[in-house]
C-alpha cells in the first residue's frame, strides 16, 4: 500500500475491484457472435462491449432477471416454464448450474443488441476480503487470506472472479485497484480484556491481524483461538505463526478441529463444547467472543453451541441462555464477521 494513503485497523476488509477473466469474456462474446470492439453507450458513456464485459458487469452467475431477458429473446419453452411462480425450486437449481455463457450457448439467439444484453446484467461488484495483517506490524502492507474458488461446470474449468484473478491471473507486482472497507463492529477490545476467536478456513484471517496488533503493542490480555478446516496437513493456515504466538504467550490457548482427518467429522463447535467449563469461565470474566467465516453453517452452529454451553454451565433454561447471548451482543462482546 506504499504511497496510497490507505490505512486500516484489524477487523477491516480490503475491497478489490476485480476484472472478469479475459477467457470468460472471449467465450461469452463468441457465444453471442459479437465483437469486443463494438461501440455503444451506457448511461451516456461511450465504451466498447469488451470493456463493458471486462470491467463493468457480472458475466458469470446468471440471475432471474437475466433468465427473464433471455427467455423473452430466445422464446425457449424451457426458460418460459422456469419463469412460472410454482417453479421456484427448479429455477434456482437451473441458475446454480448454468452460468450466463451456458444459457447463451444452450438457447442461441440470432441478433443480440449490446445495450439490451448489458441491461440484463448486474454491475460488477468489488470483492471484500478480511485483512489478515496489522498495519502496526506490517507498515505499507495489506495481507489477505484467499481460498481460490475453482470447480468444473459443463465440462469446463471455472473460477471465482477475484480469487481466480489473485491466485491464477495476476503476476507478482500486478497493481490492483483496492480500497479499505471499515468494519467498526469487529474490533479488538480496549485494554487487556480476554478474547475468544472462533473461525474456520479463511475466517481465521482477522485473528492473525488481532495477534499481530497485540504483539506489537505488548497487550497482556489472554487470547484463545478455535480454528477448523478440512485437513491438518494441507489446511492449517498460519500454523507456525500460531505455534510461535503460543510459545511466547501472545496466544494463550488454541483448539483445532480438522473435519476430514478422522472417521467422525469434528468441527469448531464440538471443540467449544469439549471446553465448555473454561469457555463459560472466560465469558464470566469479561471475555469478548468473535466469530468469522461462513454465514450459512459456521455462524448458526457456533451460536447454537454457545447457547447450549451457557445453559448447561450456568444451569439456566434456553430462554435465559439466549438472553445472556443477546446481552453479550448488546455490550459488543459478541462480534461476528460472516459472509
mmCIF file of C-alpha atoms in Angstrom:
data_model
loop_
_atom_site.group_PDB
_atom_site.id
_atom_site.type_symbol
_atom_site.label_atom_id
_atom_site.label_comp_id
_atom_site.label_asym_id
_atom_site.label_seq_id
_atom_site.Cartn_x
_atom_site.Cartn_y
_atom_site.Cartn_z
ATOM 1 C CA UNK A 1 0.000 0.000 0.000
ATOM 2 C CA UNK A 2 3.078 2.228 -0.077
ATOM 3 C CA UNK A 3 2.202 5.731 -1.232
ATOM 4 C CA UNK A 4 -1.529 5.017 -1.413
ATOM 5 C CA UNK A 5 -2.510 6.824 1.778
ATOM 6 C CA UNK A 6 -4.702 3.850 2.697
ATOM 7 C CA UNK A 7 -4.885 2.930 6.383
ATOM 8 C CA UNK A 8 -6.838 0.232 8.177
ATOM 9 C CA UNK A 9 -7.442 -1.384 11.561
ATOM 10 C CA UNK A 10 -7.551 -5.090 12.476
ATOM 11 C CA UNK A 11 -11.048 -6.296 11.635
ATOM 12 C CA UNK A 12 -11.350 -4.179 8.473
ATOM 13 C CA UNK A 13 -11.607 -5.618 4.961
ATOM 14 C CA UNK A 14 -9.886 -4.831 1.682
ATOM 15 C CA UNK A 15 -12.141 -4.307 -1.313
ATOM 16 C CA UNK A 16 -10.731 -5.389 -4.663
ATOM 17 C CA UNK A 17 -12.199 -4.002 -7.894
ATOM 18 C CA UNK A 18 -11.632 -7.211 -9.839
ATOM 19 C CA UNK A 19 -11.913 -7.551 -13.613
ATOM 20 C CA UNK A 20 -13.514 -10.558 -15.279
ATOM 21 C CA UNK A 21 -11.330 -13.284 -16.742
ATOM 22 C CA UNK A 22 -10.449 -12.375 -20.373
ATOM 23 C CA UNK A 23 -11.084 -16.016 -21.344
ATOM 24 C CA UNK A 24 -14.636 -15.838 -19.926
ATOM 25 C CA UNK A 25 -15.251 -12.542 -21.734
ATOM 26 C CA UNK A 26 -13.991 -14.047 -25.015
ATOM 27 C CA UNK A 27 -16.156 -17.168 -24.610
ATOM 28 C CA UNK A 28 -19.266 -15.075 -23.966
ATOM 29 C CA UNK A 29 -18.606 -12.793 -26.942
ATOM 30 C CA UNK A 30 -18.087 -15.846 -29.160
ATOM 31 C CA UNK A 31 -21.371 -17.377 -27.960
ATOM 32 C CA UNK A 32 -23.132 -14.080 -28.704
ATOM 33 C CA UNK A 33 -21.365 -13.711 -32.102
ATOM 34 C CA UNK A 34 -20.439 -10.150 -31.126
ATOM 35 C CA UNK A 35 -17.161 -8.246 -31.493
ATOM 36 C CA UNK A 36 -15.357 -6.897 -28.404
ATOM 37 C CA UNK A 37 -14.760 -3.665 -30.386
ATOM 38 C CA UNK A 38 -18.468 -2.975 -30.822
ATOM 39 C CA UNK A 39 -19.014 0.587 -29.546
ATOM 40 C CA UNK A 40 -22.154 1.604 -27.677
ATOM 41 C CA UNK A 41 -23.346 3.875 -24.860
ATOM 42 C CA UNK A 42 -24.248 3.063 -21.272
ATOM 43 C CA UNK A 43 -25.898 5.913 -19.336
ATOM 44 C CA UNK A 44 -24.393 8.443 -21.715
ATOM 45 C CA UNK A 45 -20.885 6.964 -21.535
ATOM 46 C CA UNK A 46 -19.263 5.530 -24.659
ATOM 47 C CA UNK A 47 -17.405 2.217 -24.342
ATOM 48 C CA UNK A 48 -16.723 -0.972 -26.231
ATOM 49 C CA UNK A 49 -18.563 -4.182 -25.463
ATOM 50 C CA UNK A 50 -15.265 -5.830 -24.496
ATOM 51 C CA UNK A 51 -14.559 -3.113 -21.900
ATOM 52 C CA UNK A 52 -18.078 -3.311 -20.512
ATOM 53 C CA UNK A 53 -17.989 -7.109 -20.091
ATOM 54 C CA UNK A 54 -14.481 -6.996 -18.591
ATOM 55 C CA UNK A 55 -14.830 -4.170 -16.095
ATOM 56 C CA UNK A 56 -18.471 -3.175 -15.632
ATOM 57 C CA UNK A 57 -20.747 -6.222 -15.394
ATOM 58 C CA UNK A 58 -21.100 -9.587 -13.676
ATOM 59 C CA UNK A 59 -20.884 -12.069 -16.543
ATOM 60 C CA UNK A 60 -20.674 -15.365 -14.670
ATOM 61 C CA UNK A 61 -23.595 -16.070 -12.322
ATOM 62 C CA UNK A 62 -26.995 -15.898 -14.006
ATOM 63 C CA UNK A 63 -29.848 -14.095 -12.225
ATOM 64 C CA UNK A 64 -33.644 -14.353 -12.504
ATOM 65 C CA UNK A 65 -33.508 -11.010 -14.328
ATOM 66 C CA UNK A 66 -31.163 -12.406 -16.966
ATOM 67 C CA UNK A 67 -33.336 -15.514 -17.245
ATOM 68 C CA UNK A 68 -36.380 -13.316 -17.944
ATOM 69 C CA UNK A 69 -34.454 -11.350 -20.585
ATOM 70 C CA UNK A 70 -33.112 -14.436 -22.346
ATOM 71 C CA UNK A 71 -36.497 -16.207 -22.232
ATOM 72 C CA UNK A 72 -38.030 -13.183 -23.981
ATOM 73 C CA UNK A 73 -35.259 -13.050 -26.568
ATOM 74 C CA UNK A 74 -34.918 -16.766 -27.276
ATOM 75 C CA UNK A 75 -38.597 -17.710 -26.804
ATOM 76 C CA UNK A 76 -37.272 -21.017 -25.425
ATOM 77 C CA UNK A 77 -40.098 -23.085 -23.949
ATOM 78 C CA UNK A 78 -37.921 -24.459 -21.139
ATOM 79 C CA UNK A 79 -36.902 -20.969 -19.983
ATOM 80 C CA UNK A 80 -40.529 -19.800 -20.082
ATOM 81 C CA UNK A 81 -41.527 -22.752 -17.898
ATOM 82 C CA UNK A 82 -38.846 -21.806 -15.373
ATOM 83 C CA UNK A 83 -40.396 -18.330 -15.096
ATOM 84 C CA UNK A 84 -43.615 -19.725 -13.660
ATOM 85 C CA UNK A 85 -44.282 -18.990 -9.985
ATOM 86 C CA UNK A 86 -44.589 -22.654 -8.994
ATOM 87 C CA UNK A 87 -41.146 -23.461 -10.491
ATOM 88 C CA UNK A 88 -39.050 -21.508 -7.955
ATOM 89 C CA UNK A 89 -37.068 -24.584 -6.886
ATOM 90 C CA UNK A 90 -36.310 -25.668 -10.451
ATOM 91 C CA UNK A 91 -35.442 -22.092 -11.402
ATOM 92 C CA UNK A 92 -32.960 -21.784 -8.505
ATOM 93 C CA UNK A 93 -31.373 -25.146 -9.396
ATOM 94 C CA UNK A 94 -31.066 -24.112 -13.072
ATOM 95 C CA UNK A 95 -29.422 -20.788 -12.178
ATOM 96 C CA UNK A 96 -26.985 -22.565 -9.821
ATOM 97 C CA UNK A 97 -25.875 -24.950 -12.558
ATOM 98 C CA UNK A 98 -25.803 -22.578 -15.544
ATOM 99 C CA UNK A 99 -23.573 -19.562 -15.990
ATOM 100 C CA UNK A 100 -24.619 -16.861 -18.431
ATOM 101 C CA UNK A 101 -22.447 -18.330 -21.196
ATOM 102 C CA UNK A 102 -24.074 -21.751 -20.697
ATOM 103 C CA UNK A 103 -27.562 -20.278 -21.189
ATOM 104 C CA UNK A 104 -26.467 -18.310 -24.273
ATOM 105 C CA UNK A 105 -24.933 -21.441 -25.802
ATOM 106 C CA UNK A 106 -27.868 -23.713 -24.945
ATOM 107 C CA UNK A 107 -30.564 -21.346 -26.215
ATOM 108 C CA UNK A 108 -28.914 -19.442 -29.094
ATOM 109 C CA UNK A 109 -30.337 -16.147 -30.341
ATOM 110 C CA UNK A 110 -29.702 -14.632 -33.779
ATOM 111 C CA UNK A 111 -29.029 -10.928 -33.234
ATOM 112 C CA UNK A 112 -28.354 -9.508 -29.770
ATOM 113 C CA UNK A 113 -28.148 -5.762 -29.144
ATOM 114 C CA UNK A 114 -25.310 -4.877 -26.729
ATOM 115 C CA UNK A 115 -27.362 -2.283 -24.805
ATOM 116 C CA UNK A 116 -30.164 -4.754 -24.220
ATOM 117 C CA UNK A 117 -27.746 -7.501 -23.194
ATOM 118 C CA UNK A 118 -25.852 -5.472 -20.584
ATOM 119 C CA UNK A 119 -29.137 -4.061 -19.216
ATOM 120 C CA UNK A 120 -29.950 -7.625 -18.099
ATOM 121 C CA UNK A 121 -26.643 -7.949 -16.193
ATOM 122 C CA UNK A 122 -25.760 -6.855 -12.661
ATOM 123 C CA UNK A 123 -22.978 -4.306 -12.122
ATOM 124 C CA UNK A 124 -19.642 -5.948 -11.286
ATOM 125 C CA UNK A 125 -19.247 -5.641 -7.510
ATOM 126 C CA UNK A 126 -15.945 -5.305 -5.642
ATOM 127 C CA UNK A 127 -14.928 -8.372 -3.614
ATOM 128 C CA UNK A 128 -14.225 -7.910 0.100
ATOM 129 C CA UNK A 129 -11.525 -9.862 1.947
ATOM 130 C CA UNK A 130 -10.873 -9.667 5.690
ATOM 131 C CA UNK A 131 -7.420 -8.222 6.273
ATOM 132 C CA UNK A 132 -5.050 -10.726 7.853
ATOM 133 C CA UNK A 133 -2.377 -8.232 8.895
ATOM 134 C CA UNK A 134 -1.936 -5.339 11.285
ATOM 135 C CA UNK A 135 -0.645 -2.055 9.892
ATOM 136 C CA UNK A 136 1.303 -1.611 13.137
ATOM 137 C CA UNK A 137 3.193 -4.840 12.381
ATOM 138 C CA UNK A 138 3.303 -4.579 8.590
ATOM 139 C CA UNK A 139 3.577 -0.890 7.572
ATOM 140 C CA UNK A 140 2.502 -0.202 3.970
ATOM 141 C CA UNK A 141 1.241 -3.783 3.533
ATOM 142 C CA UNK A 142 -2.152 -5.484 3.452
ATOM 143 C CA UNK A 143 -2.201 -9.276 3.750
ATOM 144 C CA UNK A 144 -5.165 -11.358 2.557
ATOM 145 C CA UNK A 145 -6.090 -14.998 3.099
ATOM 146 C CA UNK A 146 -7.666 -16.196 -0.140
ATOM 147 C CA UNK A 147 -9.098 -19.622 -0.951
ATOM 148 C CA UNK A 148 -9.378 -19.802 -4.743
ATOM 149 C CA UNK A 149 -12.833 -20.805 -5.966
ATOM 150 C CA UNK A 150 -12.266 -23.472 -8.624
ATOM 151 C CA UNK A 151 -14.709 -26.044 -9.991
ATOM 152 C CA UNK A 152 -15.854 -27.727 -13.197
ATOM 153 C CA UNK A 153 -19.227 -26.973 -14.800
ATOM 154 C CA UNK A 154 -20.463 -28.473 -18.081
ATOM 155 C CA UNK A 155 -17.009 -29.941 -18.643
ATOM 156 C CA UNK A 156 -15.218 -26.596 -18.314
ATOM 157 C CA UNK A 157 -12.942 -25.294 -15.541
ATOM 158 C CA UNK A 158 -14.455 -22.269 -13.785
ATOM 159 C CA UNK A 159 -13.032 -19.961 -11.134
ATOM 160 C CA UNK A 160 -14.060 -17.106 -8.874
ATOM 161 C CA UNK A 161 -13.833 -13.601 -10.335
ATOM 162 C CA UNK A 162 -11.489 -12.140 -7.701
ATOM 163 C CA UNK A 163 -9.922 -15.288 -6.233
ATOM 164 C CA UNK A 164 -9.101 -16.513 -9.746
ATOM 165 C CA UNK A 165 -7.531 -13.149 -10.554
ATOM 166 C CA UNK A 166 -5.402 -13.126 -7.397
ATOM 167 C CA UNK A 167 -4.364 -16.777 -7.441
ATOM 168 C CA UNK A 168 -4.073 -17.526 -11.146
ATOM 169 C CA UNK A 169 -4.022 -14.495 -13.419
ATOM 170 C CA UNK A 170 -2.245 -11.668 -11.579
ATOM 171 C CA UNK A 171 1.537 -11.949 -11.815
ATOM 172 C CA UNK A 172 3.758 -10.726 -8.931
ATOM 173 C CA UNK A 173 3.878 -6.886 -8.896
ATOM 174 C CA UNK A 174 0.491 -6.596 -10.621
ATOM 175 C CA UNK A 175 -1.201 -3.408 -9.397
ATOM 176 C CA UNK A 176 -4.856 -3.854 -8.440
ATOM 177 C CA UNK A 177 -7.420 -1.146 -7.601
ATOM 178 C CA UNK A 178 -8.312 -1.542 -3.915
ATOM 179 C CA UNK A 179 -9.972 0.329 -1.066
ATOM 180 C CA UNK A 180 -10.409 -0.207 2.681
ATOM 181 C CA UNK A 181 -13.855 -1.205 3.960
ATOM 182 C CA UNK A 182 -14.081 -0.219 7.613
ATOM 183 C CA UNK A 183 -15.711 -2.745 9.945
ATOM 184 C CA UNK A 184 -16.326 -0.921 13.267
ATOM 185 C CA UNK A 185 -18.384 -3.851 14.599
ATOM 186 C CA UNK A 186 -15.426 -6.238 14.572
ATOM 187 C CA UNK A 187 -12.770 -4.651 16.739
ATOM 188 C CA UNK A 188 -10.314 -5.674 19.429
ATOM 189 C CA UNK A 189 -11.434 -4.553 22.894
ATOM 190 C CA UNK A 190 -9.635 -1.699 24.624
ATOM 191 C CA UNK A 191 -7.026 -2.666 27.166
ATOM 192 C CA UNK A 192 -6.284 -6.238 28.170
ATOM 193 C CA UNK A 193 -9.739 -7.845 28.041
ATOM 194 C CA UNK A 194 -9.561 -11.565 27.176
ATOM 195 C CA UNK A 195 -10.646 -12.573 23.654
ATOM 196 C CA UNK A 196 -12.018 -15.830 22.212
ATOM 197 C CA UNK A 197 -11.576 -16.116 18.420
ATOM 198 C CA UNK A 198 -13.636 -18.690 16.502
ATOM 199 C CA UNK A 199 -13.106 -19.246 12.783
ATOM 200 C CA UNK A 200 -12.989 -21.833 10.037
ATOM 201 C CA UNK A 201 -10.928 -21.769 6.855
ATOM 202 C CA UNK A 202 -10.150 -18.265 5.647
ATOM 203 C CA UNK A 203 -12.262 -16.965 8.551
ATOM 204 C CA UNK A 204 -9.034 -17.115 10.551
ATOM 205 C CA UNK A 205 -7.733 -14.039 8.667
ATOM 206 C CA UNK A 206 -8.693 -11.224 11.085
ATOM 207 C CA UNK A 207 -7.365 -13.186 14.069
ATOM 208 C CA UNK A 208 -3.882 -13.117 12.597
ATOM 209 C CA UNK A 209 -4.284 -9.318 12.443
ATOM 210 C CA UNK A 210 -5.503 -9.297 16.073
ATOM 211 C CA UNK A 211 -2.444 -11.257 17.236
ATOM 212 C CA UNK A 212 -0.008 -9.080 15.272
ATOM 213 C CA UNK A 213 -1.626 -5.967 16.771
ATOM 214 C CA UNK A 214 -1.461 -7.296 20.336
ATOM 215 C CA UNK A 215 2.117 -8.461 19.878
ATOM 216 C CA UNK A 216 3.289 -5.045 18.613
ATOM 217 C CA UNK A 217 1.552 -3.177 21.444
ATOM 218 C CA UNK A 218 2.548 -5.681 24.121
ATOM 219 C CA UNK A 219 -1.077 -6.252 25.155
ATOM 220 C CA UNK A 220 -1.279 -8.626 28.076
ATOM 221 C CA UNK A 221 -4.840 -9.897 27.700
ATOM 222 C CA UNK A 222 -5.490 -13.609 27.361
ATOM 223 C CA UNK A 223 -6.480 -14.947 23.930
ATOM 224 C CA UNK A 224 -7.958 -18.256 22.803
ATOM 225 C CA UNK A 225 -8.275 -19.478 19.203
ATOM 226 C CA UNK A 226 -10.719 -22.109 17.956
ATOM 227 C CA UNK A 227 -9.799 -22.946 14.356
ATOM 228 C CA UNK A 228 -11.278 -25.513 11.995
ATOM 229 C CA UNK A 229 -10.693 -26.715 8.453
ATOM 230 C CA UNK A 230 -10.684 -29.950 6.476
ATOM 231 C CA UNK A 231 -7.189 -31.448 6.802
ATOM 232 C CA UNK A 232 -4.342 -30.821 9.238
ATOM 233 C CA UNK A 233 -1.613 -31.391 6.656
ATOM 234 C CA UNK A 234 -2.892 -29.005 3.962
ATOM 235 C CA UNK A 235 -5.300 -26.605 5.688
ATOM 236 C CA UNK A 236 -3.731 -25.497 8.990
ATOM 237 C CA UNK A 237 -3.437 -21.869 7.880
ATOM 238 C CA UNK A 238 -0.539 -19.935 9.507
ATOM 239 C CA UNK A 239 0.271 -22.971 11.667
ATOM 240 C CA UNK A 240 3.830 -21.944 12.551
ATOM 241 C CA UNK A 241 2.720 -18.399 13.439
ATOM 242 C CA UNK A 242 0.054 -19.637 15.876
ATOM 243 C CA UNK A 243 2.592 -22.003 17.427
ATOM 244 C CA UNK A 244 5.071 -19.129 17.778
ATOM 245 C CA UNK A 245 2.437 -16.951 19.481
ATOM 246 C CA UNK A 246 1.530 -19.827 21.797
ATOM 247 C CA UNK A 247 5.188 -20.206 22.718
ATOM 248 C CA UNK A 248 5.723 -16.512 23.520
ATOM 249 C CA UNK A 249 2.354 -16.108 25.272
ATOM 250 C CA UNK A 250 0.722 -13.703 22.782
ATOM 251 C CA UNK A 251 -1.810 -16.526 22.222
ATOM 252 C CA UNK A 252 -2.887 -18.244 25.444
ATOM 253 C CA UNK A 253 -4.769 -21.273 24.122
ATOM 254 C CA UNK A 254 -5.628 -22.957 20.834
ATOM 255 C CA UNK A 255 -8.102 -25.711 19.963
ATOM 256 C CA UNK A 256 -8.259 -27.044 16.395
ATOM 257 C CA UNK A 257 -10.713 -29.234 14.503
ATOM 258 C CA UNK A 258 -9.918 -30.917 11.194
ATOM 259 C CA UNK A 259 -13.162 -32.388 9.929
ATOM 260 C CA UNK A 260 -11.824 -34.807 7.302
ATOM 261 C CA UNK A 261 -8.892 -36.336 9.191
ATOM 262 C CA UNK A 262 -10.881 -38.921 11.151
ATOM 263 C CA UNK A 263 -13.867 -41.179 10.703
ATOM 264 C CA UNK A 264 -16.027 -38.704 12.606
ATOM 265 C CA UNK A 265 -16.405 -35.102 11.397
ATOM 266 C CA UNK A 266 -15.233 -32.732 14.132
ATOM 267 C CA UNK A 267 -15.954 -29.000 13.854
ATOM 268 C CA UNK A 268 -15.102 -25.954 15.963
ATOM 269 C CA UNK A 269 -18.433 -26.108 17.809
ATOM 270 C CA UNK A 270 -17.509 -29.606 19.050
ATOM 271 C CA UNK A 271 -14.210 -28.262 20.436
ATOM 272 C CA UNK A 272 -16.136 -25.429 22.125
ATOM 273 C CA UNK A 273 -18.405 -27.939 23.872
ATOM 274 C CA UNK A 274 -15.391 -30.002 24.981
ATOM 275 C CA UNK A 275 -14.048 -26.861 26.690
ATOM 276 C CA UNK A 276 -17.469 -25.689 27.921
ATOM 277 C CA UNK A 277 -16.444 -25.115 31.555
ATOM 278 C CA UNK A 278 -13.416 -22.979 30.705
ATOM 279 C CA UNK A 279 -15.199 -21.141 27.900
ATOM 280 C CA UNK A 280 -18.017 -20.128 30.247
ATOM 281 C CA UNK A 281 -15.467 -19.023 32.860
ATOM 282 C CA UNK A 282 -13.795 -16.804 30.264
ATOM 283 C CA UNK A 283 -17.155 -15.213 29.413
ATOM 284 C CA UNK A 284 -17.903 -14.650 33.083
ATOM 285 C CA UNK A 285 -14.510 -12.968 33.397
ATOM 286 C CA UNK A 286 -15.253 -10.430 30.654
ATOM 287 C CA UNK A 287 -14.024 -12.183 27.506
ATOM 288 C CA UNK A 288 -15.001 -10.818 24.102
ATOM 289 C CA UNK A 289 -16.006 -13.516 21.621
ATOM 290 C CA UNK A 290 -15.523 -13.302 17.831
ATOM 291 C CA UNK A 291 -16.881 -15.436 15.002
ATOM 292 C CA UNK A 292 -15.594 -15.139 11.431
ATOM 293 C CA UNK A 293 -16.419 -17.272 8.406
ATOM 294 C CA UNK A 294 -19.339 -18.947 6.706
ATOM 295 C CA UNK A 295 -22.740 -17.381 7.438
ATOM 296 C CA UNK A 296 -24.768 -20.419 6.344
ATOM 297 C CA UNK A 297 -23.231 -23.069 8.632
ATOM 298 C CA UNK A 298 -20.444 -21.841 10.904
ATOM 299 C CA UNK A 299 -22.246 -18.826 12.400
ATOM 300 C CA UNK A 300 -25.523 -20.585 13.377
ATOM 301 C CA UNK A 301 -23.692 -23.734 14.566
ATOM 302 C CA UNK A 302 -21.349 -21.700 16.779
ATOM 303 C CA UNK A 303 -24.235 -19.606 18.105
ATOM 304 C CA UNK A 304 -26.204 -22.761 18.989
ATOM 305 C CA UNK A 305 -23.158 -24.242 20.749
ATOM 306 C CA UNK A 306 -22.710 -21.012 22.706
ATOM 307 C CA UNK A 307 -26.335 -21.036 23.883
ATOM 308 C CA UNK A 308 -26.082 -24.709 24.898
ATOM 309 C CA UNK A 309 -22.796 -24.145 26.772
ATOM 310 C CA UNK A 310 -24.223 -21.191 28.721
ATOM 311 C CA UNK A 311 -27.450 -23.053 29.556
ATOM 312 C CA UNK A 312 -25.505 -26.085 30.770
ATOM 313 C CA UNK A 313 -22.723 -24.340 32.692
ATOM 314 C CA UNK A 314 -24.936 -21.639 34.257
ATOM 315 C CA UNK A 315 -27.686 -24.215 34.909
ATOM 316 C CA UNK A 316 -30.330 -21.990 33.327
ATOM 317 C CA UNK A 317 -33.047 -22.538 30.723
ATOM 318 C CA UNK A 318 -32.646 -21.968 26.994
ATOM 319 C CA UNK A 319 -34.523 -18.640 27.042
ATOM 320 C CA UNK A 320 -32.236 -17.275 29.764
ATOM 321 C CA UNK A 321 -29.159 -18.541 27.861
ATOM 322 C CA UNK A 322 -30.353 -16.761 24.715
ATOM 323 C CA UNK A 323 -30.816 -13.587 26.789
ATOM 324 C CA UNK A 324 -27.225 -13.977 28.023
ATOM 325 C CA UNK A 325 -26.015 -14.157 24.400
ATOM 326 C CA UNK A 326 -28.128 -11.133 23.420
ATOM 327 C CA UNK A 327 -26.593 -9.189 26.307
ATOM 328 C CA UNK A 328 -23.108 -10.096 25.050
ATOM 329 C CA UNK A 329 -24.088 -8.705 21.641
ATOM 330 C CA UNK A 330 -25.586 -5.531 23.117
ATOM 331 C CA UNK A 331 -22.374 -4.973 25.090
ATOM 332 C CA UNK A 332 -20.298 -5.504 21.887
ATOM 333 C CA UNK A 333 -18.663 -8.524 23.489
ATOM 334 C CA UNK A 334 -20.011 -10.945 20.824
ATOM 335 C CA UNK A 335 -19.000 -9.784 17.351
ATOM 336 C CA UNK A 336 -19.444 -11.605 14.046
ATOM 337 C CA UNK A 337 -17.941 -11.108 10.592
ATOM 338 C CA UNK A 338 -19.741 -13.664 8.445
ATOM 339 C CA UNK A 339 -20.259 -13.987 4.715
#
